[in-house]
CSV table of C-alpha atoms in Angstrom, one decimal:
chain,number,residue,atom,x,y,z
A,1,MET,CA,90.8,-39.8,187.8
A,2,SER,CA,94.0,-40.1,185.8
A,3,ASP,CA,93.2,-43.8,185.0
A,4,GLY,CA,89.8,-42.7,183.6
A,5,VAL,CA,91.5,-40.1,181.4
A,6,ALA,CA,94.1,-42.6,180.2
A,7,GLU,CA,91.4,-45.1,179.3
A,8,SER,CA,89.3,-42.6,177.5
A,9,ALA,CA,92.2,-41.3,175.3
A,10,PRO,CA,92.4,-44.5,173.1
A,11,GLN,CA,88.6,-44.4,172.7
A,12,THR,CA,88.7,-40.7,171.7
A,13,ALA,CA,91.5,-41.4,169.2
A,14,ARG,CA,89.6,-44.4,167.8
A,15,TYR,CA,86.4,-42.3,167.3
A,16,ALA,CA,88.4,-39.5,165.7
A,17,THR,CA,90.0,-41.9,163.3
A,18,GLY,CA,86.7,-43.5,162.5
A,19,ALA,CA,85.1,-40.1,162.0
A,20,MET,CA,87.9,-39.1,159.6
A,21,PHE,CA,87.2,-42.2,157.5
A,22,GLY,CA,83.5,-41.7,157.6
A,23,VAL,CA,83.7,-38.0,156.7
A,24,SER,CA,86.2,-38.7,153.9
A,25,ALA,CA,83.8,-41.3,152.4
A,26,VAL,CA,80.8,-39.1,152.4
A,27,THR,CA,82.8,-36.3,151.0
A,28,VAL,CA,83.5,-38.5,147.9
A,29,TRP,CA,79.9,-39.4,147.7
A,30,ALA,CA,78.7,-35.8,148.0
A,31,THR,CA,81.3,-34.7,145.3
A,32,TRP,CA,80.0,-37.5,143.1
A,33,LEU,CA,76.6,-35.7,142.8
A,34,VAL,CA,78.4,-32.5,141.7
A,35,VAL,CA,80.9,-34.2,139.4
A,36,THR,CA,78.2,-36.3,137.8
A,37,ARG,CA,76.0,-33.3,137.1
A,38,LEU,CA,79.0,-31.4,135.8
A,39,GLY,CA,79.8,-34.2,133.4
A,40,VAL,CA,76.3,-34.8,132.0
A,41,THR,CA,75.5,-31.1,131.6
A,42,THR,CA,78.7,-30.3,129.7
A,43,THR,CA,80.7,-32.7,127.6
A,44,LEU,CA,79.6,-36.3,128.4
A,45,SER,CA,76.3,-38.1,127.9
A,46,VAL,CA,74.7,-40.2,130.6
A,47,TYR,CA,75.7,-43.3,128.6
A,48,ASP,CA,79.3,-42.2,128.3
A,49,LEU,CA,79.6,-41.5,132.1
A,50,THR,CA,78.2,-44.9,132.9
A,51,MET,CA,80.6,-46.7,130.6
A,52,LEU,CA,83.6,-44.8,132.1
A,53,ARG,CA,82.5,-45.7,135.6
A,54,PHE,CA,82.0,-49.4,135.1
A,55,GLY,CA,84.7,-49.8,132.5
A,56,ALA,CA,87.3,-48.7,135.1
A,57,ALA,CA,85.8,-50.3,138.2
A,58,GLY,CA,84.9,-53.5,136.4
A,59,VAL,CA,88.5,-54.1,135.3
A,60,LEU,CA,90.0,-53.1,138.6
A,61,LEU,CA,87.7,-55.2,140.7
A,62,PHE,CA,87.6,-58.2,138.4
A,63,PRO,CA,90.4,-60.0,140.3
A,64,ILE,CA,88.2,-60.0,143.4
A,65,VAL,CA,85.5,-61.8,141.5
A,66,LEU,CA,88.0,-64.3,140.2
A,67,ARG,CA,89.2,-64.9,143.8
A,68,LYS,CA,85.9,-65.0,145.6
A,69,GLY,CA,83.5,-66.2,142.9
A,70,LEU,CA,80.0,-65.2,142.0
A,71,ALA,CA,78.5,-66.0,145.4
A,72,LEU,CA,75.7,-68.0,143.8
A,73,GLU,CA,75.4,-70.2,146.9
A,74,ARG,CA,74.4,-67.1,148.8
A,75,LEU,CA,72.5,-65.1,146.1
A,76,GLY,CA,71.2,-67.5,143.4
A,77,PRO,CA,71.0,-66.2,139.8
A,78,LEU,CA,67.9,-63.9,140.4
A,79,ARG,CA,69.3,-62.1,143.4
A,80,LEU,CA,72.7,-61.7,141.7
A,81,LEU,CA,71.0,-60.0,138.8
A,82,ILE,CA,69.1,-57.8,141.2
A,83,LEU,CA,72.3,-56.9,143.0
A,84,VAL,CA,74.0,-55.9,139.7
A,85,CYS,CA,71.1,-54.0,138.3
A,86,SER,CA,70.2,-52.2,141.6
A,87,ALA,CA,73.6,-50.6,142.1
A,88,GLY,CA,75.2,-51.0,138.7
A,89,ALA,CA,74.6,-49.6,135.2
A,90,PRO,CA,70.8,-49.3,135.4
A,91,TYR,CA,71.0,-47.4,138.7
A,92,VAL,CA,73.7,-45.0,137.4
A,93,LEU,CA,71.8,-44.4,134.1
A,94,VAL,CA,68.7,-43.4,136.0
A,95,ALA,CA,70.5,-41.4,138.7
A,96,ALA,CA,72.7,-39.5,136.2
A,97,SER,CA,69.7,-38.7,134.0
A,98,GLY,CA,68.0,-37.2,137.1
A,99,LEU,CA,71.1,-35.2,137.9
A,100,ARG,CA,71.1,-33.8,134.3
A,101,LEU,CA,67.7,-32.3,134.9
A,102,ALA,CA,67.7,-31.3,138.7
A,103,PRO,CA,70.0,-29.2,140.8
A,104,VAL,CA,72.5,-30.9,143.2
A,105,ALA,CA,70.6,-29.6,146.3
A,106,HIS,CA,67.5,-31.4,145.0
A,107,ALA,CA,69.5,-34.5,144.2
A,108,GLY,CA,71.1,-34.6,147.6
A,109,ALA,CA,67.7,-34.7,149.3
A,110,LEU,CA,66.0,-37.0,146.9
A,111,LEU,CA,68.7,-39.5,146.0
A,112,PRO,CA,70.9,-40.4,149.1
A,113,GLY,CA,68.4,-38.7,151.3
A,114,SER,CA,65.5,-40.9,150.4
A,115,MET,CA,67.4,-44.2,150.1
A,116,PRO,CA,66.9,-45.1,153.9
A,117,LEU,CA,63.2,-44.4,153.4
A,118,PHE,CA,62.8,-46.8,150.5
A,119,VAL,CA,65.0,-49.4,152.3
A,120,ALA,CA,62.7,-49.2,155.3
A,121,LEU,CA,59.6,-49.5,153.1
A,122,LEU,CA,60.9,-52.6,151.3
A,123,SER,CA,62.0,-54.1,154.6
A,124,PHE,CA,58.6,-53.6,156.1
A,125,LEU,CA,56.8,-55.0,153.1
A,126,LEU,CA,59.1,-58.0,152.6
A,127,THR,CA,60.0,-59.0,156.2
A,128,ARG,CA,57.6,-57.0,158.4
A,129,GLU,CA,60.6,-55.3,160.1
A,130,ARG,CA,59.7,-53.1,163.1
A,131,PHE,CA,61.3,-49.7,163.6
A,132,THR,CA,62.1,-47.7,166.8
A,133,ALA,CA,60.4,-44.4,167.4
A,134,SER,CA,63.7,-42.6,166.6
A,135,ARG,CA,63.9,-44.2,163.2
A,136,LEU,CA,60.2,-43.4,162.4
A,137,ILE,CA,60.8,-39.8,163.3
A,138,GLY,CA,63.8,-39.9,160.9
A,139,TYR,CA,61.8,-41.3,158.1
A,140,ALA,CA,59.1,-38.7,158.6
A,141,LEU,CA,61.7,-35.9,158.4
A,142,ILE,CA,63.1,-37.4,155.2
A,143,ALA,CA,59.6,-37.5,153.7
A,144,LEU,CA,58.9,-33.9,154.9
A,145,GLY,CA,62.2,-32.6,153.4
A,146,GLY,CA,61.6,-34.4,150.1
A,147,ALA,CA,58.1,-33.0,149.9
A,148,ALA,CA,59.5,-29.5,150.5
A,149,ILE,CA,61.9,-30.0,147.6
A,150,ALA,CA,59.6,-31.6,145.1
A,151,GLY,CA,56.2,-30.4,146.2
A,152,PRO,CA,56.0,-26.8,145.1
A,153,GLY,CA,56.5,-27.3,141.4
A,154,ALA,CA,55.0,-30.8,141.2
A,155,LEU,CA,52.0,-29.8,139.1
A,156,SER,CA,54.1,-27.9,136.5
A,157,PHE,CA,55.8,-31.2,135.4
A,158,GLY,CA,58.8,-29.5,133.7
A,159,GLU,CA,62.4,-30.8,133.3
A,160,THR,CA,63.2,-30.4,137.0
A,161,GLN,CA,60.1,-32.4,138.0
A,162,ILE,CA,61.1,-35.2,135.6
A,163,GLY,CA,64.5,-35.1,137.3
A,164,HIS,CA,62.9,-35.5,140.7
A,165,ILE,CA,61.0,-38.6,139.5
A,166,LEU,CA,64.2,-40.1,138.1
A,167,LEU,CA,66.1,-39.4,141.3
A,168,LEU,CA,63.4,-41.0,143.5
A,169,SER,CA,63.3,-43.9,141.1
A,170,ALA,CA,67.1,-44.4,141.4
A,171,ALA,CA,66.8,-44.3,145.2
A,172,PHE,CA,64.1,-46.9,145.0
A,173,VAL,CA,66.2,-49.1,142.7
A,174,TRP,CA,69.2,-48.8,145.0
A,175,ALA,CA,67.1,-49.9,147.9
A,176,GLY,CA,66.8,-53.3,146.2
A,177,TYR,CA,70.6,-53.6,146.4
A,178,ALA,CA,70.6,-52.8,150.1
A,179,ILE,CA,68.0,-55.4,150.8
A,180,VAL,CA,69.8,-58.1,148.8
A,181,LEU,CA,73.2,-57.2,150.3
A,182,ARG,CA,71.9,-57.4,153.8
A,183,ALA,CA,70.2,-60.7,153.3
A,184,SER,CA,73.2,-62.3,151.6
A,185,GLY,CA,75.8,-61.3,154.2
A,186,LEU,CA,78.4,-60.5,151.4
A,187,ASP,CA,81.2,-58.1,152.3
A,188,SER,CA,80.9,-54.7,150.7
A,189,LEU,CA,84.0,-55.0,148.5
A,190,HIS,CA,82.9,-58.4,147.1
A,191,ALA,CA,79.5,-57.0,146.4
A,192,ALA,CA,81.0,-53.9,144.7
A,193,ALA,CA,83.2,-56.2,142.5
A,194,LEU,CA,80.1,-58.2,141.4
A,195,VAL,CA,78.2,-55.0,140.6
A,196,SER,CA,81.1,-53.4,138.7
A,197,THR,CA,82.2,-56.5,136.8
A,198,GLY,CA,78.6,-57.6,136.1
A,199,SER,CA,77.7,-54.1,134.8
A,200,LEU,CA,80.8,-54.1,132.5
A,201,ILE,CA,79.8,-57.4,131.1
A,202,LEU,CA,76.1,-56.5,130.6
A,203,TYR,CA,76.4,-52.8,129.7
A,204,GLY,CA,79.7,-52.7,127.9
A,205,PRO,CA,78.6,-54.6,124.7
A,206,LEU,CA,75.4,-52.5,124.5
A,207,TYR,CA,77.4,-49.3,124.7
A,208,LEU,CA,79.9,-50.4,122.1
A,209,ALA,CA,77.1,-51.6,119.8
A,210,PHE,CA,75.4,-48.2,119.8
A,211,HIS,CA,78.3,-45.8,120.2
A,212,GLY,CA,81.3,-47.7,118.9
A,213,LEU,CA,84.9,-47.4,120.0
A,214,HIS,CA,85.0,-43.7,119.3
A,215,GLY,CA,81.6,-42.7,120.8
A,216,MET,CA,83.0,-40.1,123.2
A,217,ASP,CA,83.6,-36.6,121.8
A,218,ALA,CA,84.5,-35.1,125.2
A,219,PRO,CA,88.0,-33.6,125.8
A,220,LEU,CA,90.5,-36.1,127.1
A,221,ARG,CA,90.9,-34.2,130.4
A,222,ASP,CA,87.1,-34.7,131.1
A,223,ILE,CA,87.3,-38.4,130.2
A,224,VAL,CA,90.3,-38.9,132.5
A,225,MET,CA,88.8,-37.0,135.4
A,226,GLN,CA,85.5,-38.8,135.2
A,227,THR,CA,87.2,-42.2,134.8
A,228,LEU,CA,89.3,-41.7,137.9
A,229,PHE,CA,86.5,-40.2,140.0
A,230,GLN,CA,83.7,-42.5,138.9
A,231,GLY,CA,85.6,-45.7,138.5
A,232,VAL,CA,88.2,-45.4,141.3
A,233,MET,CA,87.2,-42.8,143.9
A,234,VAL,CA,83.5,-43.6,144.1
A,235,SER,CA,83.5,-47.4,143.3
A,236,ILE,CA,86.6,-48.3,145.3
A,237,VAL,CA,88.2,-45.6,147.6
A,238,ALA,CA,84.9,-44.4,149.1
A,239,LEU,CA,83.9,-48.0,149.8
A,240,PHE,CA,87.1,-48.7,151.6
A,241,LEU,CA,86.9,-45.5,153.6
A,242,PHE,CA,83.3,-46.1,154.7
A,243,GLY,CA,84.1,-49.7,155.6
A,244,LYS,CA,87.0,-48.6,157.8
A,245,GLY,CA,84.7,-46.1,159.5
A,246,ILE,CA,82.1,-48.8,160.3
A,247,GLU,CA,84.9,-51.1,161.5
A,248,LEU,CA,86.1,-48.5,164.0
A,249,LEU,CA,82.7,-47.0,165.0
A,250,GLY,CA,80.2,-49.7,164.5
A,251,ALA,CA,77.5,-50.1,161.8
A,252,SER,CA,75.0,-47.6,163.2
A,253,ALA,CA,77.4,-44.8,164.1
A,254,GLY,CA,79.3,-45.3,160.8
A,255,ALA,CA,76.2,-45.2,158.7
A,256,ALA,CA,75.0,-42.1,160.5
A,257,PHE,CA,77.7,-40.1,158.7
A,258,SER,CA,75.7,-40.5,155.5
A,259,ALA,CA,73.5,-37.7,156.9
A,260,LEU,CA,76.3,-35.3,155.8
A,261,VAL,CA,75.9,-36.1,152.1
A,262,PRO,CA,72.9,-33.8,151.2
A,263,PRO,CA,74.2,-30.6,152.8
A,264,MET,CA,77.8,-31.3,151.8
A,265,ALA,CA,76.8,-31.9,148.2
A,266,ALA,CA,74.8,-28.6,148.2
A,267,LEU,CA,77.9,-26.7,149.6
A,268,ILE,CA,80.3,-28.2,147.0
A,269,ALA,CA,77.8,-27.3,144.2
A,270,VAL,CA,78.0,-23.6,145.1
A,271,PRO,CA,81.6,-23.0,143.9
A,272,MET,CA,81.7,-25.7,141.3
A,273,LEU,CA,78.3,-25.2,139.6
A,274,GLY,CA,77.1,-21.9,140.9
A,275,GLU,CA,74.0,-23.5,142.4
A,276,ILE,CA,72.8,-21.7,145.5
A,277,PRO,CA,70.0,-23.4,147.5
A,278,SER,CA,67.0,-21.2,148.3
A,279,PRO,CA,66.0,-20.8,152.0
A,280,ILE,CA,63.3,-23.4,151.7
A,281,GLU,CA,65.7,-25.8,150.1
A,282,GLN,CA,68.2,-25.2,152.9
A,283,ILE,CA,65.6,-26.0,155.5
A,284,ALA,CA,64.6,-29.1,153.5
A,285,LEU,CA,68.2,-30.3,153.4
A,286,LEU,CA,68.5,-29.8,157.1
A,287,CYS,CA,65.3,-31.9,157.7
A,288,VAL,CA,66.6,-34.7,155.4
A,289,SER,CA,70.0,-34.7,157.0
A,290,ILE,CA,68.6,-35.0,160.5
A,291,GLY,CA,66.2,-37.7,159.2
A,292,VAL,CA,69.0,-39.7,157.6
A,293,TYR,CA,71.0,-39.5,160.8
A,294,LEU,CA,68.1,-40.8,162.9
A,295,ALA,CA,67.1,-43.4,160.3
A,296,SER,CA,70.7,-44.7,160.2
A,297,GLY,CA,70.7,-45.4,163.9
A,298,GLY,CA,72.0,-42.1,165.2
A,299,ARG,CA,71.0,-41.3,168.8
A,300,ALA,CA,68.4,-38.6,169.4
A,301,PRO,CA,69.2,-36.1,172.2
A,302,ARG,CA,67.5,-36.9,175.5
A,303,TRP,CA,66.1,-33.9,177.4
A,304,SER,CA,65.6,-34.2,181.2
A,305,MET,CA,63.8,-31.7,183.4
A,306,PRO,CA,65.9,-30.2,186.2
A,307,ARG,CA,64.9,-31.5,189.6
A,308,ARG,CA,63.7,-29.1,192.2
A,309,GLY,CA,64.5,-29.0,195.8
């Protein structure tokens, strides 16, 4: 008995440490939704915020590209371009534009929430990948939650509905990154370095051509906060934390923590933005979160009937 307890103690400590890394990573990603919406609805434009993110991350991660190269032997020019565009400046421009128009609770369900759904769709279309019943239930819950968020006002086609379309478009674009990354076998930090450096090279000159060196009129504190959060916390720190979580827990268990992003983002938005989800939105967020958990490989509970006699 004591030997079993002794053996389980290191496993418990390992899981607790992995869970800490996983929760820390998704906290950064959830906060990104709130901080991005705060930025693009107050003092910064979508274009400014994108430049701050990849200006910082591109410079900081450039040494990794110098050391590991462009990975053309694994990617080829076309897939390298897809990798950069699907998680780089084009993705952030579309996602931030959606966040400017739609509340964080909607963004949590439609952006990180629908990403697994689009990855599964592309995987099925491109490789005919088969999915377990648990994953299919997860995808159905994601779709149901997304419909509950976007469906009621779909016919009015106002600003919020345009935001929904942009958020879903960004999720679809990001799915291309996930497919290419999985097929290439690149480590996540190398891929992030390629995305950030490539975005800086492609987007930086365009931004400077249209906005110049003095294009940002935001207060210095807003510029510094967004630069540190977008370029360091999201692009580097969260990636490291999530990688450590997967290293300790395994890919499926680590990825399942991403289910926390939609409800966590909605909770953070309450004190920071004053956005309180309606009861329907809360139920939709719960559906999406359970769906993401199942779609990411989380185990569904097993119910057994008690035996008689």
